[in-house]
Coordinates of C-alpha atoms in Angstrom, one line a residue:
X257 CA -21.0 -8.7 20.7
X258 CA -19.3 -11.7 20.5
X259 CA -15.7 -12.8 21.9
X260 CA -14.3 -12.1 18.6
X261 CA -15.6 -8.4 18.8
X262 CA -14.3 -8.0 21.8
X263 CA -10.7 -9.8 21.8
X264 CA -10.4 -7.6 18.5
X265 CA -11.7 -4.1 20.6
X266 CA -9.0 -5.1 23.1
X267 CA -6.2 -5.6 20.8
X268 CA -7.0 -2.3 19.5
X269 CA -6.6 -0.5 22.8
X270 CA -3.4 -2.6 23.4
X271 CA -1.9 -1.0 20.1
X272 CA -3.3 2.4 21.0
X273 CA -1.2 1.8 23.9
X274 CA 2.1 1.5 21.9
X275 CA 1.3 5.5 21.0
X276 CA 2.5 6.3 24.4
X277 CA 6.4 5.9 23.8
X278 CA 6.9 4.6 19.9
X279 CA 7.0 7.8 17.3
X280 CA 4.2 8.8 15.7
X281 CA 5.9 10.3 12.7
X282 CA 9.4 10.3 11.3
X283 CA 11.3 13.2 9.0
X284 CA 14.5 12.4 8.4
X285 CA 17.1 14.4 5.8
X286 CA 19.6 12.8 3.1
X287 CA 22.7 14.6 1.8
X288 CA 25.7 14.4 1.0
X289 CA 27.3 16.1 4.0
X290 CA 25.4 14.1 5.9
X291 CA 25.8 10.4 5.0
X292 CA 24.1 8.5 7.5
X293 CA 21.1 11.0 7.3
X294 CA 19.8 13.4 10.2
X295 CA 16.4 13.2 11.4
X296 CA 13.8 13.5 14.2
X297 CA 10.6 11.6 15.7
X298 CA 7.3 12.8 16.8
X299 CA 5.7 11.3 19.9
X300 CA 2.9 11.7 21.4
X301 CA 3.9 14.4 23.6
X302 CA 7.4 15.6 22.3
X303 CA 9.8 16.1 19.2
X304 CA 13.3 14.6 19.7
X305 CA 16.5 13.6 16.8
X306 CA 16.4 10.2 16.1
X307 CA 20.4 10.2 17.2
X308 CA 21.2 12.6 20.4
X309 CA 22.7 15.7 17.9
X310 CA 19.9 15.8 15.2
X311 CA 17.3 18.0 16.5
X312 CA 20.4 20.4 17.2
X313 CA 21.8 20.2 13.5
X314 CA 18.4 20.6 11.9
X315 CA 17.7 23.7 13.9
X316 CA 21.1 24.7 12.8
X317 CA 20.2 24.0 9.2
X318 CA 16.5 25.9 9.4
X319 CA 18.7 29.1 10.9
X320 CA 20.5 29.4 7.6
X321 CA 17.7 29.3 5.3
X322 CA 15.0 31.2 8.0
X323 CA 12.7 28.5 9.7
X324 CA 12.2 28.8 13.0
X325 CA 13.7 26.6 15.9
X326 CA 11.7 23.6 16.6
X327 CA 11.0 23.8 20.3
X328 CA 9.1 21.1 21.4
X329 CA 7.8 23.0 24.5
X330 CA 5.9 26.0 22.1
X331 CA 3.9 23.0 20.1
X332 CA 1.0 23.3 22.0
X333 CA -0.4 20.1 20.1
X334 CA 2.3 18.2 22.2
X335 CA 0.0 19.3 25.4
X336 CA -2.8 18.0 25.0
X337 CA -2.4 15.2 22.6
X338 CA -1.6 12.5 25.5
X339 CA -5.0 13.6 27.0
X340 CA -6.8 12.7 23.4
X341 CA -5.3 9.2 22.7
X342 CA -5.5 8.4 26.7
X343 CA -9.7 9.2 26.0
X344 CA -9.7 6.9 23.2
X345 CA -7.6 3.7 25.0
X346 CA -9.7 4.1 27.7
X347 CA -13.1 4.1 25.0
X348 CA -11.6 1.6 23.7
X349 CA -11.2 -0.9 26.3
X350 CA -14.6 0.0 27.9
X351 CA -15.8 -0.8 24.1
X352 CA -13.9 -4.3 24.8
X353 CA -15.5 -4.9 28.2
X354 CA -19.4 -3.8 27.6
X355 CA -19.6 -5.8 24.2
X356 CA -21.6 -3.2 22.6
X357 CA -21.6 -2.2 19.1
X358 CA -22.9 1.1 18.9
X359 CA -19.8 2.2 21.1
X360 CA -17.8 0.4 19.0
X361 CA -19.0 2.1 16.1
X362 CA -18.9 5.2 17.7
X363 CA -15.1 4.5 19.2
X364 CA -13.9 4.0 15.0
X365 CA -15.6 7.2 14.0
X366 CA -14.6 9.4 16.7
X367 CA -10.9 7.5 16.2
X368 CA -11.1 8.5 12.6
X369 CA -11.7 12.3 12.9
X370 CA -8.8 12.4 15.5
X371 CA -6.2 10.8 12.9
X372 CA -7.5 13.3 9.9
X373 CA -7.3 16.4 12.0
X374 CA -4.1 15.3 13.1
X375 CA -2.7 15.1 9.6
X376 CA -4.7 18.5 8.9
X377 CA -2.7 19.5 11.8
X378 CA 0.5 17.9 10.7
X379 CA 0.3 19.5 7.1
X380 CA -0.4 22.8 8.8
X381 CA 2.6 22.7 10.9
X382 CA 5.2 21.9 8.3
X383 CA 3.1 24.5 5.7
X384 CA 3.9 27.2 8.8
X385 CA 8.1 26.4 9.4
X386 CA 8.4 26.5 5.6
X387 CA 6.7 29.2 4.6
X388 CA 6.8 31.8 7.7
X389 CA 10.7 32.3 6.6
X390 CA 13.0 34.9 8.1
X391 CA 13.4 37.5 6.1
X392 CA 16.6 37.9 7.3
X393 CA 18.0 34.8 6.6
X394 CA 21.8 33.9 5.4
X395 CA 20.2 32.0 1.7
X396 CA 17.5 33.3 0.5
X397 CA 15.9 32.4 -2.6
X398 CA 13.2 34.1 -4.3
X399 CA 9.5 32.1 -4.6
X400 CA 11.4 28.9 -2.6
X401 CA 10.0 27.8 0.2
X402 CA 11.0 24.2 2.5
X403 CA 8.1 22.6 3.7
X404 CA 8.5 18.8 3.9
X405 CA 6.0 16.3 2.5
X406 CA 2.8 15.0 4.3
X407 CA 3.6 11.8 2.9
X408 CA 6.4 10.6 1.2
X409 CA 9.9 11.8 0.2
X410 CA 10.8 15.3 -1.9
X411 CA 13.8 17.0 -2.9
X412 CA 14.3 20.6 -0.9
X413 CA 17.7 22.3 -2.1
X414 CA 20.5 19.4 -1.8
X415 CA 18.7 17.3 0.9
X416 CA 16.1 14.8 0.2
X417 CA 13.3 14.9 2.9
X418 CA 11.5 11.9 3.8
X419 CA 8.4 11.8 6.0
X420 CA 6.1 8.5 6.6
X421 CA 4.9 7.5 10.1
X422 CA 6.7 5.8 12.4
X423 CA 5.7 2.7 14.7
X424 CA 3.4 4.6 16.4
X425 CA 1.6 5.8 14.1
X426 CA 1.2 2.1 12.1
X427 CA 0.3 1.2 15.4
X428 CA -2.6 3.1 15.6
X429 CA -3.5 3.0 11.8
X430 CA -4.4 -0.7 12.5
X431 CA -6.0 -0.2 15.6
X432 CA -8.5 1.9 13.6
X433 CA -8.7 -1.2 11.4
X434 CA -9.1 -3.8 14.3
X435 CA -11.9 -1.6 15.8
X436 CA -13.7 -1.8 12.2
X437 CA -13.2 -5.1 11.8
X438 CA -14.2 -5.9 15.4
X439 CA -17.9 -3.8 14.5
X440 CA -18.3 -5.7 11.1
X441 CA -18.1 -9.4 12.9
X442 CA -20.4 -8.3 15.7
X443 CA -22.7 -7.5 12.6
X444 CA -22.9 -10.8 11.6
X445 CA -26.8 -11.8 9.9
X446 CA -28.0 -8.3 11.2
X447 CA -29.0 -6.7 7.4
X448 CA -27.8 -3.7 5.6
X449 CA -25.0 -2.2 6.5
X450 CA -25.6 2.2 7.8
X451 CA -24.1 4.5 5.5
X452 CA -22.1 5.8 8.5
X453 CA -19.8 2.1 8.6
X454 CA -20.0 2.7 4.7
X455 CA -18.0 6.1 5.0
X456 CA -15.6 4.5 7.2
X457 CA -14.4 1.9 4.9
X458 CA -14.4 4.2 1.8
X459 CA -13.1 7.5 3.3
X460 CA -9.6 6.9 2.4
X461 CA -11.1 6.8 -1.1
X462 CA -11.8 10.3 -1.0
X463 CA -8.2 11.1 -0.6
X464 CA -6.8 9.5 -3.4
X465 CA -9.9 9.3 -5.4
X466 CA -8.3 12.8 -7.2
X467 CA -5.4 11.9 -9.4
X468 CA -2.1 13.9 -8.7
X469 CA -0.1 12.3 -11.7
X470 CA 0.5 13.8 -14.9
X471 CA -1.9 13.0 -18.1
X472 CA -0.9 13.0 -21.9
X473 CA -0.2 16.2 -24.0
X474 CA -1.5 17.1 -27.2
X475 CA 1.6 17.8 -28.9
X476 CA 1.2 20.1 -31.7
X477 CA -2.2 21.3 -29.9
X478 CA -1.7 22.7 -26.5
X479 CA 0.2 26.0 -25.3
X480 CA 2.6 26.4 -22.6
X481 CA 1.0 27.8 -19.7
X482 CA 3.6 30.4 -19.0
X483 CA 5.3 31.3 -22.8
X484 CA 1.9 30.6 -24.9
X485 CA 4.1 28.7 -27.5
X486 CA 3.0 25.6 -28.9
X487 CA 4.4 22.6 -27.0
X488 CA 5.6 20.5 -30.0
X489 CA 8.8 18.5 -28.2
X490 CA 8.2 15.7 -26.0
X491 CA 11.6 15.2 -24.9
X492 CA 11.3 19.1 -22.9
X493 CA 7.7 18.9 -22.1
X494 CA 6.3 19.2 -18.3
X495 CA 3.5 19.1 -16.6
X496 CA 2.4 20.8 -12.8
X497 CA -0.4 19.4 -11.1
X498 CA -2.8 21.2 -8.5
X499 CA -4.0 19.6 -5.2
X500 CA -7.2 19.9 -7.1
X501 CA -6.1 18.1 -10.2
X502 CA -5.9 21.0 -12.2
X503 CA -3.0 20.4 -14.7
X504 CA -0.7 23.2 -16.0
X505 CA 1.3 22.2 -19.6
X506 CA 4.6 23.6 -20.3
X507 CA 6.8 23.2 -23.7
X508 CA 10.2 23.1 -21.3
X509 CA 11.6 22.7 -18.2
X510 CA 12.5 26.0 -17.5
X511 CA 8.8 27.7 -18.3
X512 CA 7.7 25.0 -15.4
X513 CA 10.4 26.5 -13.1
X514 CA 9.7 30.7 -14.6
X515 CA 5.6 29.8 -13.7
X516 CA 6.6 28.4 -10.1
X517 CA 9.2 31.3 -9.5
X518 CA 7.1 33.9 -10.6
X519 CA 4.1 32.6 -8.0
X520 CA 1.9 32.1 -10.8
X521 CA 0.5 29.0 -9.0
X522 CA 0.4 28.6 -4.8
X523 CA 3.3 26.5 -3.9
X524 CA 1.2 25.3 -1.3
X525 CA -1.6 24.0 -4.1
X526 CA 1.2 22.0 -6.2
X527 CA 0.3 18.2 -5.7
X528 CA 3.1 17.3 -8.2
X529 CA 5.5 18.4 -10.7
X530 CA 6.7 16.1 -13.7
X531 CA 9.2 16.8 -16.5
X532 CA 9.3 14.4 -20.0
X533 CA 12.9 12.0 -20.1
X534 CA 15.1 13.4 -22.9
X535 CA 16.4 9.8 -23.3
X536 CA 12.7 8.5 -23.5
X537 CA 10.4 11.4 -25.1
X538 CA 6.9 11.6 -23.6
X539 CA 7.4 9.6 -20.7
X540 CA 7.4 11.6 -17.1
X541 CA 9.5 11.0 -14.7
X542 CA 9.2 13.3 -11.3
X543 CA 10.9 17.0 -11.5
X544 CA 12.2 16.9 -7.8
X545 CA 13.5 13.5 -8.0
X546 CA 15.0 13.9 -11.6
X547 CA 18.6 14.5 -12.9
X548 CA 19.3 17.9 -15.3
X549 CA 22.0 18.0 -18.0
X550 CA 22.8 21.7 -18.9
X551 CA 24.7 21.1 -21.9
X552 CA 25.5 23.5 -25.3
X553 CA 24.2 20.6 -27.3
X554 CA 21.2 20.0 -26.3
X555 CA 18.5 22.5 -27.7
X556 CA 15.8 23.0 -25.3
X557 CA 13.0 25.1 -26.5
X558 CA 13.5 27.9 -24.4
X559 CA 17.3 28.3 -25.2
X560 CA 18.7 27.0 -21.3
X561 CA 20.1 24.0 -23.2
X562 CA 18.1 22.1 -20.1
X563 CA 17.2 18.2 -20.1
X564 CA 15.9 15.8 -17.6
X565 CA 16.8 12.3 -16.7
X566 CA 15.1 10.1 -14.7
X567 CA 18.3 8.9 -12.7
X568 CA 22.1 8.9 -12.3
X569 CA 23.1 6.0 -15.2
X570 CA 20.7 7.7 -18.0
X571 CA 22.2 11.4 -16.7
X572 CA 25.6 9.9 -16.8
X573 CA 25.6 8.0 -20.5
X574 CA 23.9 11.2 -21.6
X575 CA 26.6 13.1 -20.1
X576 CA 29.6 11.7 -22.0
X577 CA 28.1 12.2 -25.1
X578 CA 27.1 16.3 -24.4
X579 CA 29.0 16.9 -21.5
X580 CA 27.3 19.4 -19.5
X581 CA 26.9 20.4 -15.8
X582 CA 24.6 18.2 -13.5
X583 CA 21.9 20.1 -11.6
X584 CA 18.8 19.1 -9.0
X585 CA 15.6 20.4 -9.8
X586 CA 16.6 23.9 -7.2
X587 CA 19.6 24.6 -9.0
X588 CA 17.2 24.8 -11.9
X589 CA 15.1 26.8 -10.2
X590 CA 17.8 28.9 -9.0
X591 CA 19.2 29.2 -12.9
X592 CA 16.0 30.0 -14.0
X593 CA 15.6 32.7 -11.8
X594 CA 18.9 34.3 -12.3
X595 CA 19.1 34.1 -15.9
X596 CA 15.7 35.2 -16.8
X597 CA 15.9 38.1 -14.6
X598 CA 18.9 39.4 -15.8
X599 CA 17.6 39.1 -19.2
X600 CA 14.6 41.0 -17.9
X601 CA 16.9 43.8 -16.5
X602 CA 19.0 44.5 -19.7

């Protein structure tokens, strides 16, 4: 390989190094009792708050609603997972020093099934605390359940959860992309490239190659997946969309939150969720993000009286004109249930 190859192989071992004490992954919570935000980091070998009291107060939250106390010491994962990235440093490096390809090639794919079944293992995790719920916990609410994103931010009751990955993890992100790069200049005049170096570069594509955002409705055509009435208002439609792409149509907000409550659909399948603006009919806007006005005057087609708003000014302006109550996309949920049972009951 040339010095290139192997200057870049050796900055990749020098970033996998960085692993060792930087956070892998960050989750931190936003509300409004909690103005600077709580949140914790996960290193290589342990989970700790990002400020000394947060791993306390979320394991004081999680006890109200049911999840289990994060101990670091019963994550087995935390075990062994010094052992794995120590193996690929030192492959690394030895990549660096004996100049040869082949390793190199082999050091990028081995590197890349470790990061997948990590986040396999990450979703797993977070799937298991917010699911596997106490039965016995202080709030419970029926079909609701508080795992945090893989990737990304989500509303879950009044908090909004954020999780991306931390230094760490960036840090090893590009040493997967230094290693590639490192393989593709030692390849230099040397023909075709193998489909294996192929997979590498597109494999990411596989992941997002399936779209998770909400398509058009045929108003006037299409039924709502839980009522069977024709969706014919697109300033109450919504949409749910499957990990699989599979989209499920609804003529209001409240059908979308009936169809969810009643376990019609896998939480744990939902990709997305996406209600239409009442100020701007047929555009989406994201149902955990969005704003609701519950308001006499507005006539949704279920009869809830339930519209959503893509952020605080539009809910506001909208609210001096109806007046109304404001709710977050679990209080609609929580409405939703309520009322409909009780109307089931009488």
């Amino acid at each position: 390989m040339s010095r290139t190859s192997r200057l870049l192989m050796a900055a990749a071992a020098a970033l996998l190094a960085t692993t060792f004490f930087l956070p892998l992954w960050s989750i931190t919570l936003e509300a409004p009792q909690y103005p600077e935000g709580i949140g914790m980091n996960i290193y290589l070998h342990t989970v700790a708050g990002v400020k000394p009291n947060d791993l306390d107060n979320i394991n004081g939250l999680n006890h109200y609603i049911g999840m289990k106390k994060i101990q670091p010491d019963s994550i087995a994962e935390l075990r062994y997972m010094p052992s794995i990235m120590g193996g690929m440093l030192l492959l690394a490096a030895i990549a660096a020093v004996a100049g040869r390809r082949w390793l190199v090639l082999t050091w990028v794919l081995l590197f890349l099934g470790v990061a997948i079944a990590g986040l396999v293992d990450y979703y797993q995790w977070g799937y298991d605390y917010g699911h596997d719920l106490d039965p016995r916990a202080i709030i419970k609410i029926p079909g609701m359940s508080y795992q945090p994103p893989l990737i990304g931010s989500e509303q879950i009751l009044n908090f909004t959860a954020h999780s991306w990955p931390g230094l760490g993890g960036i840090a090893a992100g590009l040493s997967i992309l230094l290693g590639t790069a490192a393989w593709f200049v030692s390849r230099r005049g040397r023909g075709p490239v193998p489909a294996a170096a192929v997979l590498v570069c597109f494999l990411p594509l596989l992941f997002t190659g399936c779209s998770q955002g909400p398509r058009d409705i045929d108003m006037g055509r299409e039924a709502c997946a839980n009522c069977s009435m024709t969706i014919t208002d697109a300033r109450f439609a919504a949409e749910l969309v499957t990990s699989t792409s599979k989209v499920y149509v609804f003529d209001a907000i409240e059908c979308l939150a009936a169809y969810i409550n009643d376990a019609k659909v896998n939480e744990a399948d939902i990709a997305s969720l996406w209600t239409m603006r009442h100020d701007a009919p047929g555009t989406f806007t994201d149902a955990a993000k969005a704003w609701y006005l519950r308001a006499d005057g507005i006539q949704s087609p279920m009869g809830m009286h339930l519209a959503a708003f893509e952020n605080e000014p539009a809910f506001s302006e909208a609210r001096k004109k109806e007046g109304g109550e404001l709710l977050r996309w679990t209080g609609v949920r929580l409405r939703v249930a309520k009322e409909w049972d009780d109307e089931d009951a009488e």
